[in-house]
Amino acid sequence: MGVTRVGVVGCGLMGAGIAEVCARAGLDVVVVESTAEALEAGRARLTGSLRRAEAKGKVDDAAAVLDRVRLTGSLDELADREVVVEAIVEDEKAKVALFRELDRIVTAPDALLASNTSSIPIMKLATATTRPTHVLGIHFFNPVPVLELVELVPSLLTLDETTDRAAEFVGSVLGKHAIRCKDRAGFVVNSLLIPFILAAIRMLESGFAERDDIDQGLVRGAAHPQGPLALADLIGLDTTKAVAESLYEEFKEPLYAPPPLLARMVDAGLLGRKAGRGFYTYDK
C-alpha cells in the first residue's frame, strides 16, 4: 500500500496510542484536537508514553519519534493524508459530523477513512460521505502500543480492496494482528467482553460477592491478567456503558443492558483509571 502519511483525529488515550504506533512505524503523523487544552494534554500523553518506552528499551529515540508527529487544531491539515483514523468521543452525531468534514477535506479519492469506534455502526459513518466504499472500522485496543489486536470492520458498502489495503496497513506497516468481522454492534471482542463485565457489575451490585473476590476469582481461578471490574476501570466506565447501550439497542438482549450501578457511577464521574476513581482508586 505504501502508506507514508497518516492522520488521527482525537488525542485522548486511544488517539494518542494510535498516533504513537504510527510514528514508531516511521510514518508522518498529523493529530487533530478540538481545543488548545486538549492539544497540550495529548502532547503530554504522547511524550510521557514514548519516554517510558525509551526507558524500557522499546524505543531507541523518543525525540525522533515525536518529531514525526504534528499536533494541530485544524482538520484542514489532513488534506493530504492517505489514511485518517477517527478516535473522538463515542458519540454517533459527533462522529457522523466529523466524517462529513473528512469527506470534504481529504483530497485523495482512494484515501482510507477509518473509525476507531467500538460500538457505532460503520454504515452510519460511511453513508455520511460521498465515498462509502473507502470507509471502514479500524478498531484498536487500549493500550494501543501494547496490545497487538485490531478489528477490521467493513460495512456492506466497503470494497474488498479497501479492507485488504487496511489489513496491509495494520499488519505490514504497524505490525498488528488484524481480525475481520461484520458491521454489527460490539464486533467480535466487545460482543464477548461486555456481557462478561456487566455480569460482574451485577454480581457486585446485588451483594452476591465483594469487588476483590470477584476480580481475584477470575485472576486466580481462570488465569485472567486482571479481573472484570479492574478491566472496566481500564476501559473507562463511560465507554463500557456506551458499548453496552449500543449492543442493547441493536439486539434488545437483557444481558447487554447497563446495570443501574454502572449508570450511576458514570453520572457521578467515577469513570475508572482516567478519572482517578472507578471500582478502584488510582493516583492520577
PDB file of C-alpha atoms in Angstrom:
ATOM      1  CA  MET A   1       0.000   0.000   0.000  1.00  0.00           C
ATOM      2  CA  GLY A   2       2.946   2.328   0.592  1.00  0.00           C
ATOM      3  CA  VAL A   3       1.324   4.477   3.275  1.00  0.00           C
ATOM      4  CA  THR A   4       3.563   7.301   4.498  1.00  0.00           C
ATOM      5  CA  ARG A   5       1.080   9.948   5.709  1.00  0.00           C
ATOM      6  CA  VAL A   6      -1.486   9.231   8.425  1.00  0.00           C
ATOM      7  CA  GLY A   7      -3.973  11.463  10.198  1.00  0.00           C
ATOM      8  CA  VAL A   8      -5.527  10.864  13.609  1.00  0.00           C
ATOM      9  CA  VAL A   9      -8.493  12.863  14.911  1.00  0.00           C
ATOM     10  CA  GLY A  10      -8.504  12.916  18.702  1.00  0.00           C
ATOM     11  CA  CYS A  11      -5.555  12.639  21.076  1.00  0.00           C
ATOM     12  CA  GLY A  12      -7.086  11.021  24.133  1.00  0.00           C
ATOM     13  CA  LEU A  13      -5.940   7.623  25.335  1.00  0.00           C
ATOM     14  CA  MET A  14      -6.819   5.872  22.080  1.00  0.00           C
ATOM     15  CA  GLY A  15      -5.892   8.636  19.647  1.00  0.00           C
ATOM     16  CA  ALA A  16      -2.524   9.206  21.293  1.00  0.00           C
ATOM     17  CA  GLY A  17      -1.828   5.478  21.222  1.00  0.00           C
ATOM     18  CA  ILE A  18      -2.728   5.228  17.523  1.00  0.00           C
ATOM     19  CA  ALA A  19      -0.552   8.244  16.723  1.00  0.00           C
ATOM     20  CA  GLU A  20       2.321   6.700  18.686  1.00  0.00           C
ATOM     21  CA  VAL A  21       2.279   3.340  16.901  1.00  0.00           C
ATOM     22  CA  CYS A  22       2.100   5.093  13.526  1.00  0.00           C
ATOM     23  CA  ALA A  23       5.046   7.346  14.369  1.00  0.00           C
ATOM     24  CA  ARG A  24       7.027   4.403  15.757  1.00  0.00           C
ATOM     25  CA  ALA A  25       6.447   2.698  12.383  1.00  0.00           C
ATOM     26  CA  GLY A  26       8.189   5.629  10.693  1.00  0.00           C
ATOM     27  CA  LEU A  27       5.084   7.372   9.332  1.00  0.00           C
ATOM     28  CA  ASP A  28       4.417  11.093   9.090  1.00  0.00           C
ATOM     29  CA  VAL A  29       1.536  11.711  11.503  1.00  0.00           C
ATOM     30  CA  VAL A  30      -0.834  14.656  11.880  1.00  0.00           C
ATOM     31  CA  VAL A  31      -3.008  14.659  15.012  1.00  0.00           C
ATOM     32  CA  VAL A  32      -6.014  16.975  15.314  1.00  0.00           C
ATOM     33  CA  GLU A  33      -7.636  18.051  18.569  1.00  0.00           C
ATOM     34  CA  SER A  34     -10.522  20.434  19.159  1.00  0.00           C
ATOM     35  CA  THR A  35      -9.051  22.749  21.826  1.00  0.00           C
ATOM     36  CA  ALA A  36      -5.672  24.093  22.891  1.00  0.00           C
ATOM     37  CA  GLU A  37      -6.045  22.343  26.249  1.00  0.00           C
ATOM     38  CA  ALA A  38      -6.741  19.005  24.588  1.00  0.00           C
ATOM     39  CA  LEU A  39      -3.729  19.504  22.304  1.00  0.00           C
ATOM     40  CA  GLU A  40      -1.416  20.104  25.257  1.00  0.00           C
ATOM     41  CA  ALA A  41      -2.841  17.142  27.149  1.00  0.00           C
ATOM     42  CA  GLY A  42      -2.366  14.986  24.058  1.00  0.00           C
ATOM     43  CA  ARG A  43       1.206  16.181  23.600  1.00  0.00           C
ATOM     44  CA  ALA A  44       1.981  15.365  27.232  1.00  0.00           C
ATOM     45  CA  ARG A  45       0.366  11.923  26.876  1.00  0.00           C
ATOM     46  CA  LEU A  46       2.437  11.122  23.780  1.00  0.00           C
ATOM     47  CA  THR A  47       5.651  12.443  25.285  1.00  0.00           C
ATOM     48  CA  GLY A  48       5.195  10.540  28.530  1.00  0.00           C
ATOM     49  CA  SER A  49       4.387   7.264  26.789  1.00  0.00           C
ATOM     50  CA  LEU A  50       7.366   7.476  24.451  1.00  0.00           C
ATOM     51  CA  ARG A  51       9.766   8.389  27.238  1.00  0.00           C
ATOM     52  CA  ARG A  52       8.600   5.381  29.227  1.00  0.00           C
ATOM     53  CA  ALA A  53       9.054   3.197  26.145  1.00  0.00           C
ATOM     54  CA  GLU A  54      12.548   4.585  25.648  1.00  0.00           C
ATOM     55  CA  ALA A  55      13.445   3.904  29.291  1.00  0.00           C
ATOM     56  CA  LYS A  56      12.340   0.280  28.819  1.00  0.00           C
ATOM     57  CA  GLY A  57      14.373  -0.091  25.639  1.00  0.00           C
ATOM     58  CA  LYS A  58      11.318  -0.399  23.396  1.00  0.00           C
ATOM     59  CA  VAL A  59      12.089   2.835  21.533  1.00  0.00           C
ATOM     60  CA  ASP A  60      15.611   3.893  20.570  1.00  0.00           C
ATOM     61  CA  ASP A  61      14.963   7.635  20.380  1.00  0.00           C
ATOM     62  CA  ALA A  62      11.700   9.046  21.768  1.00  0.00           C
ATOM     63  CA  ALA A  63      12.513  12.558  20.495  1.00  0.00           C
ATOM     64  CA  ALA A  64      12.958  11.265  16.938  1.00  0.00           C
ATOM     65  CA  VAL A  65       9.574   9.536  17.076  1.00  0.00           C
ATOM     66  CA  LEU A  66       7.923  12.686  18.421  1.00  0.00           C
ATOM     67  CA  ASP A  67       9.433  14.678  15.549  1.00  0.00           C
ATOM     68  CA  ARG A  68       7.270  12.629  13.179  1.00  0.00           C
ATOM     69  CA  VAL A  69       4.073  13.816  14.920  1.00  0.00           C
ATOM     70  CA  ARG A  70       2.498  17.211  14.270  1.00  0.00           C
ATOM     71  CA  LEU A  71      -0.364  18.289  16.546  1.00  0.00           C
ATOM     72  CA  THR A  72      -2.829  20.847  15.245  1.00  0.00           C
ATOM     73  CA  GLY A  73      -6.261  22.280  15.853  1.00  0.00           C
ATOM     74  CA  SER A  74      -7.189  22.339  12.144  1.00  0.00           C
ATOM     75  CA  LEU A  75      -8.848  19.472  10.293  1.00  0.00           C
ATOM     76  CA  ASP A  76      -7.700  21.080   7.035  1.00  0.00           C
ATOM     77  CA  GLU A  77      -4.171  19.811   7.711  1.00  0.00           C
ATOM     78  CA  LEU A  78      -5.467  16.301   6.984  1.00  0.00           C
ATOM     79  CA  ALA A  79      -5.997  17.123   3.304  1.00  0.00           C
ATOM     80  CA  ASP A  80      -3.000  15.125   2.024  1.00  0.00           C
ATOM     81  CA  ARG A  81      -3.362  12.099   4.323  1.00  0.00           C
ATOM     82  CA  GLU A  82      -3.567   8.591   2.845  1.00  0.00           C
ATOM     83  CA  VAL A  83      -5.198   7.100   5.956  1.00  0.00           C
ATOM     84  CA  VAL A  84      -7.250   9.023   8.531  1.00  0.00           C
ATOM     85  CA  VAL A  85      -8.342   7.323  11.764  1.00  0.00           C
ATOM     86  CA  GLU A  86     -11.076   8.936  13.835  1.00  0.00           C
ATOM     87  CA  ALA A  87     -10.711   8.475  17.596  1.00  0.00           C
ATOM     88  CA  ILE A  88     -13.029  11.076  19.113  1.00  0.00           C
ATOM     89  CA  VAL A  89     -15.737  10.720  21.758  1.00  0.00           C
ATOM     90  CA  GLU A  90     -18.021   7.684  21.338  1.00  0.00           C
ATOM     91  CA  ASP A  91     -20.984   9.763  20.150  1.00  0.00           C
ATOM     92  CA  GLU A  92     -22.778   8.958  16.916  1.00  0.00           C
ATOM     93  CA  LYS A  93     -23.761  12.522  15.988  1.00  0.00           C
ATOM     94  CA  ALA A  94     -20.242  13.821  16.581  1.00  0.00           C
ATOM     95  CA  LYS A  95     -18.688  11.039  14.509  1.00  0.00           C
ATOM     96  CA  VAL A  96     -21.158  11.449  11.627  1.00  0.00           C
ATOM     97  CA  ALA A  97     -20.458  15.197  11.529  1.00  0.00           C
ATOM     98  CA  LEU A  98     -16.716  14.538  11.534  1.00  0.00           C
ATOM     99  CA  PHE A  99     -16.926  12.065   8.637  1.00  0.00           C
ATOM    100  CA  ARG A 100     -18.823  14.656   6.594  1.00  0.00           C
ATOM    101  CA  GLU A 101     -15.944  17.053   7.210  1.00  0.00           C
ATOM    102  CA  LEU A 102     -13.277  14.459   6.420  1.00  0.00           C
ATOM    103  CA  ASP A 103     -15.072  13.649   3.155  1.00  0.00           C
ATOM    104  CA  ARG A 104     -14.824  17.316   2.200  1.00  0.00           C
ATOM    105  CA  ILE A 105     -11.233  17.837   3.354  1.00  0.00           C
ATOM    106  CA  VAL A 106      -9.255  14.695   2.450  1.00  0.00           C
ATOM    107  CA  THR A 107      -8.348  15.126  -1.211  1.00  0.00           C
ATOM    108  CA  ALA A 108      -7.204  11.648  -2.328  1.00  0.00           C
ATOM    109  CA  PRO A 109     -10.324   9.796  -3.537  1.00  0.00           C
ATOM    110  CA  ASP A 110      -8.818   6.438  -2.527  1.00  0.00           C
ATOM    111  CA  ALA A 111      -7.754   7.519   0.982  1.00  0.00           C
ATOM    112  CA  LEU A 112      -8.958   5.246   3.776  1.00  0.00           C
ATOM    113  CA  LEU A 113     -11.354   6.945   6.189  1.00  0.00           C
ATOM    114  CA  ALA A 114     -11.462   4.802   9.311  1.00  0.00           C
ATOM    115  CA  SER A 115     -13.174   4.891  12.673  1.00  0.00           C
ATOM    116  CA  ASN A 116     -11.820   3.507  15.926  1.00  0.00           C
ATOM    117  CA  THR A 117     -15.382   3.198  17.237  1.00  0.00           C
ATOM    118  CA  SER A 118     -16.092   0.227  19.467  1.00  0.00           C
ATOM    119  CA  SER A 119     -19.863   0.277  19.043  1.00  0.00           C
ATOM    120  CA  ILE A 120     -21.277   2.648  16.398  1.00  0.00           C
ATOM    121  CA  PRO A 121     -22.344   1.055  13.071  1.00  0.00           C
ATOM    122  CA  ILE A 122     -19.785   1.755  10.343  1.00  0.00           C
ATOM    123  CA  MET A 123     -22.607   2.080   7.816  1.00  0.00           C
ATOM    124  CA  LYS A 124     -23.882   5.206   9.563  1.00  0.00           C
ATOM    125  CA  LEU A 125     -20.449   6.818   9.217  1.00  0.00           C
ATOM    126  CA  ALA A 126     -19.896   5.596   5.656  1.00  0.00           C
ATOM    127  CA  THR A 127     -23.177   6.997   4.344  1.00  0.00           C
ATOM    128  CA  ALA A 128     -22.278  10.431   5.742  1.00  0.00           C
ATOM    129  CA  THR A 129     -19.640  10.582   2.988  1.00  0.00           C
ATOM    130  CA  THR A 130     -19.631  10.509  -0.814  1.00  0.00           C
ATOM    131  CA  ARG A 131     -17.128   7.600  -0.703  1.00  0.00           C
ATOM    132  CA  PRO A 132     -18.678   4.878   1.470  1.00  0.00           C
ATOM    133  CA  THR A 133     -16.623   2.255  -0.393  1.00  0.00           C
ATOM    134  CA  HIS A 134     -13.484   3.637   1.308  1.00  0.00           C
ATOM    135  CA  VAL A 135     -14.838   3.835   4.865  1.00  0.00           C
ATOM    136  CA  LEU A 136     -14.365   1.070   7.449  1.00  0.00           C
ATOM    137  CA  GLY A 137     -13.714   0.437  11.109  1.00  0.00           C
ATOM    138  CA  ILE A 138     -10.118   0.019  12.269  1.00  0.00           C
ATOM    139  CA  HIS A 139     -10.641  -0.732  15.947  1.00  0.00           C
ATOM    140  CA  PHE A 140      -7.531  -0.711  18.138  1.00  0.00           C
ATOM    141  CA  PHE A 141      -7.381  -1.843  21.758  1.00  0.00           C
ATOM    142  CA  ASN A 142      -6.123   0.023  24.819  1.00  0.00           C
ATOM    143  CA  PRO A 143      -3.216   0.409  25.449  1.00  0.00           C
ATOM    144  CA  VAL A 144      -2.572   0.662  21.711  1.00  0.00           C
ATOM    145  CA  PRO A 145       1.254   0.430  21.848  1.00  0.00           C
ATOM    146  CA  VAL A 146       0.996  -2.809  23.852  1.00  0.00           C
ATOM    147  CA  LEU A 147      -1.987  -4.774  22.545  1.00  0.00           C
ATOM    148  CA  GLU A 148      -1.465  -6.303  19.113  1.00  0.00           C
ATOM    149  CA  LEU A 149      -5.081  -6.887  18.077  1.00  0.00           C
ATOM    150  CA  VAL A 150      -7.003  -4.710  15.606  1.00  0.00           C
ATOM    151  CA  GLU A 151     -10.539  -5.406  14.378  1.00  0.00           C
ATOM    152  CA  LEU A 152     -11.248  -4.546  10.726  1.00  0.00           C
ATOM    153  CA  VAL A 153     -14.934  -3.796  10.189  1.00  0.00           C
ATOM    154  CA  PRO A 154     -16.187  -3.170   6.642  1.00  0.00           C
ATOM    155  CA  SER A 155     -19.739  -2.010   6.063  1.00  0.00           C
ATOM    156  CA  LEU A 156     -21.966  -3.533   3.377  1.00  0.00           C
ATOM    157  CA  LEU A 157     -20.671  -0.831   1.021  1.00  0.00           C
ATOM    158  CA  THR A 158     -16.947  -1.170   1.748  1.00  0.00           C
ATOM    159  CA  LEU A 159     -14.918  -2.545  -1.153  1.00  0.00           C
ATOM    160  CA  ASP A 160     -12.972  -5.761  -0.521  1.00  0.00           C
ATOM    161  CA  GLU A 161      -9.947  -3.875  -1.856  1.00  0.00           C
ATOM    162  CA  THR A 162     -10.397  -1.271   0.884  1.00  0.00           C
ATOM    163  CA  THR A 163     -10.418  -3.931   3.602  1.00  0.00           C
ATOM    164  CA  ASP A 164      -7.388  -5.628   2.068  1.00  0.00           C
ATOM    165  CA  ARG A 165      -5.491  -2.334   1.999  1.00  0.00           C
ATOM    166  CA  ALA A 166      -6.413  -1.711   5.625  1.00  0.00           C
ATOM    167  CA  ALA A 167      -5.199  -5.200   6.546  1.00  0.00           C
ATOM    168  CA  GLU A 168      -1.864  -4.499   4.836  1.00  0.00           C
ATOM    169  CA  PHE A 169      -1.549  -1.170   6.663  1.00  0.00           C
ATOM    170  CA  VAL A 170      -2.356  -2.705  10.045  1.00  0.00           C
ATOM    171  CA  GLY A 171      -0.215  -5.809   9.550  1.00  0.00           C
ATOM    172  CA  SER A 172       2.744  -4.924   7.351  1.00  0.00           C
ATOM    173  CA  VAL A 173       3.132  -1.276   8.389  1.00  0.00           C
ATOM    174  CA  LEU A 174       2.058  -1.205  12.043  1.00  0.00           C
ATOM    175  CA  GLY A 175       2.902  -4.811  12.922  1.00  0.00           C
ATOM    176  CA  LYS A 176      -0.508  -5.553  14.440  1.00  0.00           C
ATOM    177  CA  HIS A 177      -2.650  -8.682  14.112  1.00  0.00           C
ATOM    178  CA  ALA A 178      -5.907  -7.998  12.274  1.00  0.00           C
ATOM    179  CA  ILE A 179      -9.146  -9.939  12.532  1.00  0.00           C
ATOM    180  CA  ARG A 180     -12.144  -9.248  10.302  1.00  0.00           C
ATOM    181  CA  CYS A 181     -15.730  -9.064  11.437  1.00  0.00           C
ATOM    182  CA  LYS A 182     -19.166  -7.933  10.308  1.00  0.00           C
ATOM    183  CA  ASP A 183     -20.573  -4.469  10.901  1.00  0.00           C
ATOM    184  CA  ARG A 184     -22.711  -5.232  13.937  1.00  0.00           C
ATOM    185  CA  ALA A 185     -22.607  -3.650  17.369  1.00  0.00           C
ATOM    186  CA  GLY A 186     -19.730  -4.828  19.533  1.00  0.00           C
ATOM    187  CA  PHE A 187     -17.846  -6.504  16.672  1.00  0.00           C
ATOM    188  CA  VAL A 188     -16.024  -9.622  17.977  1.00  0.00           C
ATOM    189  CA  VAL A 189     -14.263  -8.669  21.187  1.00  0.00           C
ATOM    190  CA  ASN A 190     -16.845  -6.406  22.818  1.00  0.00           C
ATOM    191  CA  SER A 191     -19.693  -8.769  21.939  1.00  0.00           C
ATOM    192  CA  LEU A 192     -17.916 -11.294  24.156  1.00  0.00           C
ATOM    193  CA  LEU A 193     -16.341  -8.967  26.695  1.00  0.00           C
ATOM    194  CA  ILE A 194     -19.098  -6.511  27.630  1.00  0.00           C
ATOM    195  CA  PRO A 195     -21.660  -9.100  28.847  1.00  0.00           C
ATOM    196  CA  PHE A 196     -18.873 -10.617  30.968  1.00  0.00           C
ATOM    197  CA  ILE A 197     -18.072  -7.234  32.573  1.00  0.00           C
ATOM    198  CA  LEU A 198     -21.755  -6.392  33.084  1.00  0.00           C
ATOM    199  CA  ALA A 199     -22.297  -9.745  34.828  1.00  0.00           C
ATOM    200  CA  ALA A 200     -19.507  -8.859  37.277  1.00  0.00           C
ATOM    201  CA  ILE A 201     -21.056  -5.433  37.946  1.00  0.00           C
ATOM    202  CA  ARG A 202     -24.453  -7.035  38.589  1.00  0.00           C
ATOM    203  CA  MET A 203     -22.802  -9.511  40.942  1.00  0.00           C
ATOM    204  CA  LEU A 204     -21.271  -6.636  42.924  1.00  0.00           C
ATOM    205  CA  GLU A 205     -24.475  -4.575  42.785  1.00  0.00           C
ATOM    206  CA  SER A 206     -26.592  -7.433  44.147  1.00  0.00           C
ATOM    207  CA  GLY A 207     -24.209  -8.059  47.048  1.00  0.00           C
ATOM    208  CA  PHE A 208     -23.538 -11.592  45.859  1.00  0.00           C
ATOM    209  CA  ALA A 209     -19.770 -11.062  46.174  1.00  0.00           C
ATOM    210  CA  GLU A 210     -17.321  -8.289  47.035  1.00  0.00           C
ATOM    211  CA  ARG A 211     -15.194  -6.435  44.500  1.00  0.00           C
ATOM    212  CA  ASP A 212     -11.874  -8.074  45.336  1.00  0.00           C
ATOM    213  CA  ASP A 213     -13.393 -11.540  45.497  1.00  0.00           C
ATOM    214  CA  ILE A 214     -14.983 -11.120  42.056  1.00  0.00           C
ATOM    215  CA  ASP A 215     -11.749  -9.942  40.461  1.00  0.00           C
ATOM    216  CA  GLN A 216      -9.489 -12.380  42.267  1.00  0.00           C
ATOM    217  CA  GLY A 217     -11.815 -15.222  41.347  1.00  0.00           C
ATOM    218  CA  LEU A 218     -11.050 -14.633  37.669  1.00  0.00           C
ATOM    219  CA  VAL A 219      -7.367 -13.802  38.162  1.00  0.00           C
ATOM    220  CA  ARG A 220      -6.550 -16.797  40.357  1.00  0.00           C
ATOM    221  CA  GLY A 221      -9.196 -19.208  39.121  1.00  0.00           C
ATOM    222  CA  ALA A 222      -9.242 -18.551  35.381  1.00  0.00           C
ATOM    223  CA  ALA A 223      -5.737 -17.126  34.762  1.00  0.00           C
ATOM    224  CA  HIS A 224      -7.064 -13.730  33.657  1.00  0.00           C
ATOM    225  CA  PRO A 225      -4.420 -10.966  33.878  1.00  0.00           C
ATOM    226  CA  GLN A 226      -6.926  -8.764  35.741  1.00  0.00           C
ATOM    227  CA  GLY A 227     -10.474  -9.063  36.970  1.00  0.00           C
ATOM    228  CA  PRO A 228     -13.546  -7.748  35.115  1.00  0.00           C
ATOM    229  CA  LEU A 229     -14.075  -4.764  37.435  1.00  0.00           C
ATOM    230  CA  ALA A 230     -10.449  -3.657  37.124  1.00  0.00           C
ATOM    231  CA  LEU A 231     -10.758  -4.139  33.373  1.00  0.00           C
ATOM    232  CA  ALA A 232     -13.866  -1.945  33.271  1.00  0.00           C
ATOM    233  CA  ASP A 233     -11.862   0.769  35.041  1.00  0.00           C
ATOM    234  CA  LEU A 234      -9.125   0.440  32.420  1.00  0.00           C
ATOM    235  CA  ILE A 235     -11.582   0.625  29.513  1.00  0.00           C
ATOM    236  CA  GLY A 236     -13.456   3.513  31.137  1.00  0.00           C
ATOM    237  CA  LEU A 237     -16.882   3.105  32.701  1.00  0.00           C
ATOM    238  CA  ASP A 238     -18.360   5.653  30.293  1.00  0.00           C
ATOM    239  CA  THR A 239     -17.039   3.683  27.325  1.00  0.00           C
ATOM    240  CA  THR A 240     -18.253   0.412  28.858  1.00  0.00           C
ATOM    241  CA  LYS A 241     -21.722   1.922  29.297  1.00  0.00           C
ATOM    242  CA  ALA A 242     -21.754   3.343  25.751  1.00  0.00           C
ATOM    243  CA  VAL A 243     -20.838  -0.010  24.203  1.00  0.00           C
ATOM    244  CA  ALA A 244     -23.435  -1.794  26.353  1.00  0.00           C
ATOM    245  CA  GLU A 245     -26.124   0.660  25.251  1.00  0.00           C
ATOM    246  CA  SER A 246     -25.172   0.159  21.604  1.00  0.00           C
ATOM    247  CA  LEU A 247     -25.362  -3.624  21.987  1.00  0.00           C
ATOM    248  CA  TYR A 248     -28.713  -3.417  23.769  1.00  0.00           C
ATOM    249  CA  GLU A 249     -30.107  -1.036  21.139  1.00  0.00           C
ATOM    250  CA  GLU A 250     -29.198  -3.480  18.368  1.00  0.00           C
ATOM    251  CA  PHE A 251     -30.134  -6.808  19.952  1.00  0.00           C
ATOM    252  CA  LYS A 252     -32.521  -5.979  22.830  1.00  0.00           C
ATOM    253  CA  GLU A 253     -30.982  -8.768  24.916  1.00  0.00           C
ATOM    254  CA  PRO A 254     -31.174  -8.169  28.710  1.00  0.00           C
ATOM    255  CA  LEU A 255     -27.553  -9.274  29.221  1.00  0.00           C
ATOM    256  CA  TYR A 256     -26.436  -6.180  27.255  1.00  0.00           C
ATOM    257  CA  ALA A 257     -28.416  -3.650  29.349  1.00  0.00           C
ATOM    258  CA  PRO A 258     -26.165  -1.448  31.549  1.00  0.00           C
ATOM    259  CA  PRO A 259     -26.793  -2.156  35.266  1.00  0.00           C
ATOM    260  CA  PRO A 260     -28.044   0.796  37.355  1.00  0.00           C
ATOM    261  CA  LEU A 261     -24.782   0.834  39.353  1.00  0.00           C
ATOM    262  CA  LEU A 262     -22.783   1.429  36.165  1.00  0.00           C
ATOM    263  CA  ALA A 263     -25.098   4.235  35.083  1.00  0.00           C
ATOM    264  CA  ARG A 264     -24.881   5.947  38.497  1.00  0.00           C
ATOM    265  CA  MET A 265     -21.092   5.724  38.559  1.00  0.00           C
ATOM    266  CA  VAL A 266     -20.874   7.336  35.128  1.00  0.00           C
ATOM    267  CA  ASP A 267     -23.277  10.086  36.244  1.00  0.00           C
ATOM    268  CA  ALA A 268     -21.023  10.693  39.257  1.00  0.00           C
ATOM    269  CA  GLY A 269     -17.904  10.985  37.091  1.00  0.00           C
ATOM    270  CA  LEU A 270     -16.397   7.796  38.535  1.00  0.00           C
ATOM    271  CA  LEU A 271     -15.071   6.692  35.163  1.00  0.00           C
ATOM    272  CA  GLY A 272     -12.155   4.490  36.189  1.00  0.00           C
ATOM    273  CA  ARG A 273      -8.426   4.995  35.729  1.00  0.00           C
ATOM    274  CA  LYS A 274      -8.702   8.146  33.626  1.00  0.00           C
ATOM    275  CA  ALA A 275     -10.742   9.856  36.355  1.00  0.00           C
ATOM    276  CA  GLY A 276      -8.687   8.523  39.274  1.00  0.00           C
ATOM    277  CA  ARG A 277     -11.616   6.560  40.665  1.00  0.00           C
ATOM    278  CA  GLY A 278     -13.983   3.845  39.498  1.00  0.00           C
ATOM    279  CA  PHE A 279     -14.369   0.472  41.152  1.00  0.00           C
ATOM    280  CA  TYR A 280     -10.836   1.178  42.451  1.00  0.00           C
ATOM    281  CA  THR A 281      -8.980   4.370  43.354  1.00  0.00           C
ATOM    282  CA  TYR A 282      -5.903   5.433  41.366  1.00  0.00           C
ATOM    283  CA  ASP A 283      -3.141   8.000  41.557  1.00  0.00           C
ATOM    284  CA  LYS A 284      -3.851  10.266  38.585  1.00  0.00           C
TER     285      LYS A 284
END
